PDB file of C-alpha atoms in Angstrom:
ATOM      1  CA  ARG A   1      -0.078  -0.415  -0.018  1.00 89.00           C
ATOM      2  CA  THR A   2       2.632   2.410   0.797  1.00 90.00           C
ATOM      3  CA  ALA A   3       4.729   1.857  -2.381  1.00 93.00           C
ATOM      4  CA  LEU A   4       1.576   2.945  -4.414  1.00 93.00           C
ATOM      5  CA  LEU A   5       0.778   5.528  -2.479  1.00 93.00           C
ATOM      6  CA  GLU A   6       4.882   6.496  -2.512  1.00 94.00           C
ATOM      7  CA  MET A   7       4.685   5.767  -6.271  1.00 96.00           C
ATOM      8  CA  ALA A   8       1.677   7.698  -7.462  1.00 95.00           C
ATOM      9  CA  LEU A   9       3.554  10.943  -5.536  1.00 93.00           C
ATOM     10  CA  VAL A  10       6.577  10.393  -7.316  1.00 96.00           C
ATOM     11  CA  ALA A  11       4.723  10.086 -10.582  1.00 95.00           C
ATOM     12  CA  GLN A  12       2.861  13.580  -9.746  1.00 93.00           C
ATOM     13  CA  GLU A  13       6.205  15.789  -8.228  1.00 93.00           C
ATOM     14  CA  ASN A  14       7.770  14.623 -11.503  1.00 94.00           C
ATOM     15  CA  ASP A  15       4.323  15.532 -13.663  1.00 93.00           C
ATOM     16  CA  GLN A  16       3.994  11.814 -14.738  1.00 95.00           C
ATOM     17  CA  LEU A  17      -0.335  12.702 -13.863  1.00 95.00           C
ATOM     18  CA  ASN A  18      -1.240   9.935 -16.255  1.00 95.00           C
ATOM     19  CA  ARG A  19       1.045   7.449 -14.644  1.00 96.00           C
ATOM     20  CA  ALA A  20       0.155   8.970 -10.945  1.00 96.00           C
ATOM     21  CA  GLN A  21      -3.615   8.534 -11.726  1.00 96.00           C
ATOM     22  CA  GLN A  22      -2.640   4.384 -13.298  1.00 96.00           C
ATOM     23  CA  ILE A  23      -1.173   4.100 -10.025  1.00 96.00           C
ATOM     24  CA  TYR A  24      -3.878   5.580  -7.466  1.00 95.00           C
ATOM     25  CA  SER A  25      -6.269   3.286  -9.783  1.00 95.00           C
ATOM     26  CA  GLN A  26      -4.031   0.149  -8.877  1.00 95.00           C
ATOM     27  CA  TYR A  27      -4.361   1.398  -5.446  1.00 95.00           C
ATOM     28  CA  LEU A  28      -8.355   1.341  -5.023  1.00 94.00           C
ATOM     29  CA  GLU A  29      -8.740  -1.621  -6.537  1.00 94.00           C
ATOM     30  CA  ARG A  30      -6.446  -3.622  -4.444  1.00 94.00           C
ATOM     31  CA  PHE A  31      -7.346  -1.825  -1.642  1.00 92.00           C
ATOM     32  CA  SER A  32     -10.468  -0.039  -2.167  1.00 85.00           C
ATOM     33  CA  ASN A  33     -12.116  -0.969   2.287  1.00 85.00           C
ATOM     34  CA  ASP A  34      -8.192   1.397   3.085  1.00 86.00           C
ATOM     35  CA  PRO A  35      -9.019   4.024   5.492  1.00 84.00           C
ATOM     36  CA  SER A  36      -6.818   5.637   3.280  1.00 88.00           C
ATOM     37  CA  ALA A  37      -9.787   5.176  -0.243  1.00 91.00           C
ATOM     38  CA  ALA A  38     -11.366   8.642   0.187  1.00 91.00           C
ATOM     39  CA  GLU A  39      -7.903  11.066  -0.010  1.00 93.00           C
ATOM     40  CA  VAL A  40      -6.604   8.909  -2.677  1.00 95.00           C
ATOM     41  CA  CYS A  41     -10.290   9.772  -4.862  1.00 96.00           C
ATOM     42  CA  LEU A  42     -10.084  12.878  -3.611  1.00 96.00           C
ATOM     43  CA  ARG A  43      -6.286  13.132  -5.019  1.00 96.00           C
ATOM     44  CA  GLN A  44      -7.245  11.582  -8.262  1.00 97.00           C
ATOM     45  CA  GLY A  45     -10.134  14.067  -8.438  1.00 97.00           C
ATOM     46  CA  LEU A  46      -7.298  17.225  -8.252  1.00 96.00           C
ATOM     47  CA  LEU A  47      -5.189  15.889 -10.680  1.00 96.00           C
ATOM     48  CA  TYR A  48      -8.123  15.246 -13.092  1.00 97.00           C
ATOM     49  CA  ARG A  49      -8.758  18.493 -12.965  1.00 97.00           C
ATOM     50  CA  GLN A  50      -5.236  19.696 -13.468  1.00 95.00           C
ATOM     51  CA  MET A  51      -5.258  17.226 -16.577  1.00 96.00           C
ATOM     52  CA  GLY A  52      -8.507  18.798 -17.726  1.00 96.00           C
ATOM     53  CA  ALA A  53     -11.075  16.592 -17.244  1.00 97.00           C
ATOM     54  CA  PRO A  54     -13.226  18.208 -15.010  1.00 97.00           C
ATOM     55  CA  THR A  55     -15.688  15.930 -15.427  1.00 97.00           C
ATOM     56  CA  MET A  56     -13.589  13.115 -13.769  1.00 97.00           C
ATOM     57  CA  ALA A  57     -12.761  15.306 -11.765  1.00 97.00           C
ATOM     58  CA  LEU A  58     -15.922  16.088 -10.205  1.00 97.00           C
ATOM     59  CA  SER A  59     -16.933  12.339 -10.481  1.00 97.00           C
ATOM     60  CA  LYS A  60     -13.793  11.558  -7.950  1.00 97.00           C
ATOM     61  CA  PHE A  61     -14.662  14.203  -5.806  1.00 97.00           C
ATOM     62  CA  TYR A  62     -18.421  13.006  -5.759  1.00 96.00           C
ATOM     63  CA  ALA A  63     -16.567   9.650  -4.957  1.00 95.00           C
ATOM     64  CA  VAL A  64     -14.807  10.851  -1.912  1.00 94.00           C
ATOM     65  CA  MET A  65     -17.963  11.292  -0.412  1.00 91.00           C
ATOM     66  CA  THR A  66     -19.486   8.112  -1.207  1.00 90.00           C
ATOM     67  CA  THR A  67     -16.030   6.634  -0.340  1.00 88.00           C
ATOM     68  CA  ALA A  68     -16.009   8.219   3.513  1.00 84.00           C
ATOM     69  CA  LEU A  69     -19.463   7.324   3.938  1.00 81.00           C
ATOM     70  CA  ARG A  70     -18.832   3.156   3.949  1.00 79.00           C
ATOM     71  CA  LEU A  71     -15.592   3.083   6.025  1.00 71.00           C
ATOM     72  CA  LYS A  72     -15.021   2.869   9.397  1.00 66.00           C
ATOM     73  CA  LEU A  73     -16.081   5.865  10.895  1.00 62.00           C
ATOM     74  CA  ASP A  74     -13.008   5.642  14.185  1.00 72.00           C
ATOM     75  CA  ARG A  75     -11.807   8.262  11.724  1.00 75.00           C
ATOM     76  CA  LEU A  76     -14.624  10.785  11.756  1.00 78.00           C
ATOM     77  CA  ASP A  77     -12.953  14.204  12.058  1.00 82.00           C
ATOM     78  CA  TYR A  78     -10.582  12.787   9.487  1.00 84.00           C
ATOM     79  CA  TYR A  79     -13.361  11.930   6.787  1.00 86.00           C
ATOM     80  CA  GLN A  80     -15.041  14.841   7.635  1.00 87.00           C
ATOM     81  CA  LEU A  81     -12.781  17.312   6.551  1.00 90.00           C
ATOM     82  CA  LEU A  82     -12.455  15.072   3.502  1.00 92.00           C
ATOM     83  CA  VAL A  83     -15.622  15.417   2.092  1.00 92.00           C
ATOM     84  CA  LEU A  84     -15.900  19.704   3.308  1.00 94.00           C
ATOM     85  CA  GLN A  85     -13.015  19.786   0.862  1.00 95.00           C
ATOM     86  CA  ALA A  86     -14.451  17.657  -1.746  1.00 96.00           C
ATOM     87  CA  GLN A  87     -17.547  19.334  -1.627  1.00 96.00           C
ATOM     88  CA  THR A  88     -15.082  22.907  -1.642  1.00 96.00           C
ATOM     89  CA  GLU A  89     -13.277  20.854  -4.956  1.00 97.00           C
ATOM     90  CA  ILE A  90     -16.728  20.383  -6.451  1.00 97.00           C
ATOM     91  CA  ALA A  91     -17.525  24.303  -6.233  1.00 97.00           C
ATOM     92  CA  ASP A  92     -14.343  24.878  -7.685  1.00 97.00           C
ATOM     93  CA  THR A  93     -14.058  23.124 -10.456  1.00 97.00           C
ATOM     94  CA  TYR A  94     -17.225  24.437 -11.523  1.00 97.00           C
ATOM     95  CA  TYR A  95     -16.243  27.713 -10.731  1.00 97.00           C
ATOM     96  CA  LEU A  96     -13.153  27.576 -12.894  1.00 96.00           C
ATOM     97  CA  GLN A  97     -14.837  26.216 -15.260  1.00 96.00           C
ATOM     98  CA  GLY A  98     -17.032  29.094 -15.887  1.00 96.00           C
ATOM     99  CA  LYS A  99     -20.171  27.289 -15.372  1.00 97.00           C
ATOM    100  CA  PHE A 100     -20.968  30.637 -12.531  1.00 97.00           C
ATOM    101  CA  SER A 101     -24.795  29.280 -11.564  1.00 97.00           C
ATOM    102  CA  GLU A 102     -23.381  25.717 -10.006  1.00 97.00           C
ATOM    103  CA  ALA A 103     -20.343  27.545  -8.649  1.00 97.00           C
ATOM    104  CA  ALA A 104     -23.069  29.853  -6.872  1.00 97.00           C
ATOM    105  CA  GLU A 105     -24.961  27.165  -5.687  1.00 97.00           C
ATOM    106  CA  PHE A 106     -22.327  25.070  -4.005  1.00 97.00           C
ATOM    107  CA  LEU A 107     -20.767  27.975  -2.823  1.00 97.00           C
ATOM    108  CA  SER A 108     -23.847  29.017  -0.920  1.00 96.00           C
ATOM    109  CA  ARG A 109     -23.833  25.347   0.466  1.00 95.00           C
ATOM    110  CA  LEU A 110     -20.611  25.135   1.828  1.00 95.00           C
ATOM    111  CA  LEU A 111     -21.366  28.982   3.554  1.00 93.00           C
ATOM    112  CA  LYS A 112     -24.625  28.037   5.152  1.00 94.00           C
ATOM    113  CA  LEU A 113     -22.160  24.731   6.650  1.00 91.00           C
ATOM    114  CA  GLU A 114     -20.905  27.707   8.954  1.00 85.00           C
ATOM    115  CA  ASN A 115     -17.096  25.260   9.607  1.00 90.00           C
ATOM    116  CA  PRO A 116     -14.891  27.072  11.187  1.00 91.00           C
ATOM    117  CA  GLN A 117     -11.713  25.194   8.947  1.00 91.00           C
ATOM    118  CA  LEU A 118     -13.335  26.488   5.473  1.00 93.00           C
ATOM    119  CA  ASN A 119     -11.792  29.784   3.795  1.00 93.00           C
ATOM    120  CA  GLN A 120     -15.060  31.882   4.122  1.00 94.00           C
ATOM    121  CA  SER A 121     -13.120  34.220   2.263  1.00 95.00           C
ATOM    122  CA  GLN A 122     -12.241  32.905  -0.522  1.00 96.00           C
ATOM    123  CA  ILE A 123     -16.083  31.041  -1.328  1.00 96.00           C
ATOM    124  CA  ILE A 124     -17.391  34.601  -0.431  1.00 97.00           C
ATOM    125  CA  TYR A 125     -14.760  36.058  -2.471  1.00 98.00           C
ATOM    126  CA  LYS A 126     -15.986  33.009  -5.533  1.00 97.00           C
ATOM    127  CA  MET A 127     -19.153  33.730  -4.605  1.00 97.00           C
ATOM    128  CA  ILE A 128     -19.484  37.559  -5.726  1.00 98.00           C
ATOM    129  CA  ARG A 129     -17.476  36.969  -8.818  1.00 98.00           C
ATOM    130  CA  SER A 130     -19.705  34.072  -9.707  1.00 97.00           C
ATOM    131  CA  LEU A 131     -23.206  36.205  -8.711  1.00 98.00           C
ATOM    132  CA  SER A 132     -21.342  39.477 -11.182  1.00 97.00           C
ATOM    133  CA  CYS A 133     -20.693  36.985 -13.987  1.00 97.00           C
ATOM    134  CA  MET A 134     -24.399  36.426 -13.954  1.00 97.00           C
ATOM    135  CA  ASN A 135     -25.470  39.408 -13.477  1.00 97.00           C
ATOM    136  CA  ARG A 136     -27.051  39.416 -10.060  1.00 97.00           C
ATOM    137  CA  HIS A 137     -26.211  42.752  -8.935  1.00 97.00           C
ATOM    138  CA  THR A 138     -28.349  43.160  -5.897  1.00 97.00           C
ATOM    139  CA  GLU A 139     -26.660  39.821  -4.518  1.00 97.00           C
ATOM    140  CA  VAL A 140     -23.348  41.250  -5.542  1.00 98.00           C
ATOM    141  CA  VAL A 141     -24.011  44.191  -3.970  1.00 98.00           C
ATOM    142  CA  ALA A 142     -25.217  42.174  -0.710  1.00 97.00           C
ATOM    143  CA  GLN A 143     -22.299  40.234  -0.853  1.00 97.00           C
ATOM    144  CA  ALA A 144     -19.527  42.236  -1.206  1.00 98.00           C
ATOM    145  CA  GLU A 145     -20.938  44.857   1.860  1.00 97.00           C
ATOM    146  CA  PHE A 146     -20.370  42.147   4.052  1.00 97.00           C
ATOM    147  CA  PHE A 147     -17.125  40.763   2.583  1.00 97.00           C
ATOM    148  CA  ILE A 148     -16.167  44.515   2.791  1.00 97.00           C
ATOM    149  CA  GLY A 149     -16.947  44.694   6.068  1.00 97.00           C
ATOM    150  CA  LYS A 150     -15.897  40.947   7.674  1.00 96.00           C
ATOM    151  CA  TYR A 151     -12.475  40.407   5.205  1.00 97.00           C
ATOM    152  CA  PRO A 152     -10.795  44.228   4.631  1.00 95.00           C
ATOM    153  CA  GLU A 153      -7.195  42.938   4.599  1.00 95.00           C
ATOM    154  CA  THR A 154      -7.670  40.094   1.992  1.00 96.00           C
ATOM    155  CA  PRO A 155      -5.444  40.583  -1.663  1.00 96.00           C
ATOM    156  CA  GLU A 156      -8.900  40.285  -3.107  1.00 97.00           C
ATOM    157  CA  ILE A 157     -11.033  43.673  -1.306  1.00 97.00           C
ATOM    158  CA  ALA A 158      -9.696  45.438  -4.529  1.00 97.00           C
ATOM    159  CA  GLU A 159     -11.670  43.524  -6.918  1.00 97.00           C
ATOM    160  CA  VAL A 160     -14.383  43.557  -4.007  1.00 98.00           C
ATOM    161  CA  ARG A 161     -14.729  46.847  -4.422  1.00 98.00           C
ATOM    162  CA  PHE A 162     -15.040  47.637  -8.418  1.00 98.00           C
ATOM    163  CA  LEU A 163     -17.639  45.198  -8.382  1.00 98.00           C
ATOM    164  CA  LEU A 164     -19.767  46.634  -5.589  1.00 98.00           C
ATOM    165  CA  ALA A 165     -19.458  49.673  -7.519  1.00 97.00           C
ATOM    166  CA  ASP A 166     -19.780  47.721 -10.895  1.00 97.00           C
ATOM    167  CA  SER A 167     -23.429  46.299  -9.292  1.00 97.00           C
ATOM    168  CA  LEU A 168     -24.252  49.635  -8.079  1.00 97.00           C
ATOM    169  CA  LYS A 169     -23.880  51.127 -10.858  1.00 96.00           C
ATOM    170  CA  LYS A 170     -26.132  49.049 -13.091  1.00 96.00           C
ATOM    171  CA  LEU A 171     -28.366  49.363 -10.293  1.00 96.00           C
ATOM    172  CA  GLY A 172     -28.518  52.937 -11.038  1.00 95.00           C
ATOM    173  CA  ARG A 173     -27.769  53.590  -7.656  1.00 92.00           C
ATOM    174  CA  THR A 174     -24.379  55.942  -7.896  1.00 79.00           C
TER     175      THR A 174
END
């Protein structure tokens, strides 16, 4: 098990993404009930997205959730964190594809979780950008004002201010 994981990591570090995918697949075939199977699915999803295969990436991110459900619950916190990361990666995959409607839906689901381990500022920032791309200016204004009040020191603050000003202008509010 350890050798397969290390071989996959070495292949990934050497930018041999197809080889890394093959090794991860072999790992899952041989050790499908292993406690790290969910993490391997997550790694595969990230690799698929990096390789430009977003549909395969999404299926692997969903597999993280189903795999975590069927594994032993002696490491519940670890599995919850993996599932949370998979949910975040699903939203990011839609966001990176420019599917802003789907991205906004998944980002809003993440925000409802109010999990302290989430990077709230990044999620809200992506939500604002998604809403702006969909011309949902009233929602952009609300989210941007919240963002500016709560995260005034983030690097994205200038862009959020611009999106806020742009949305206000399009709403006829100077």
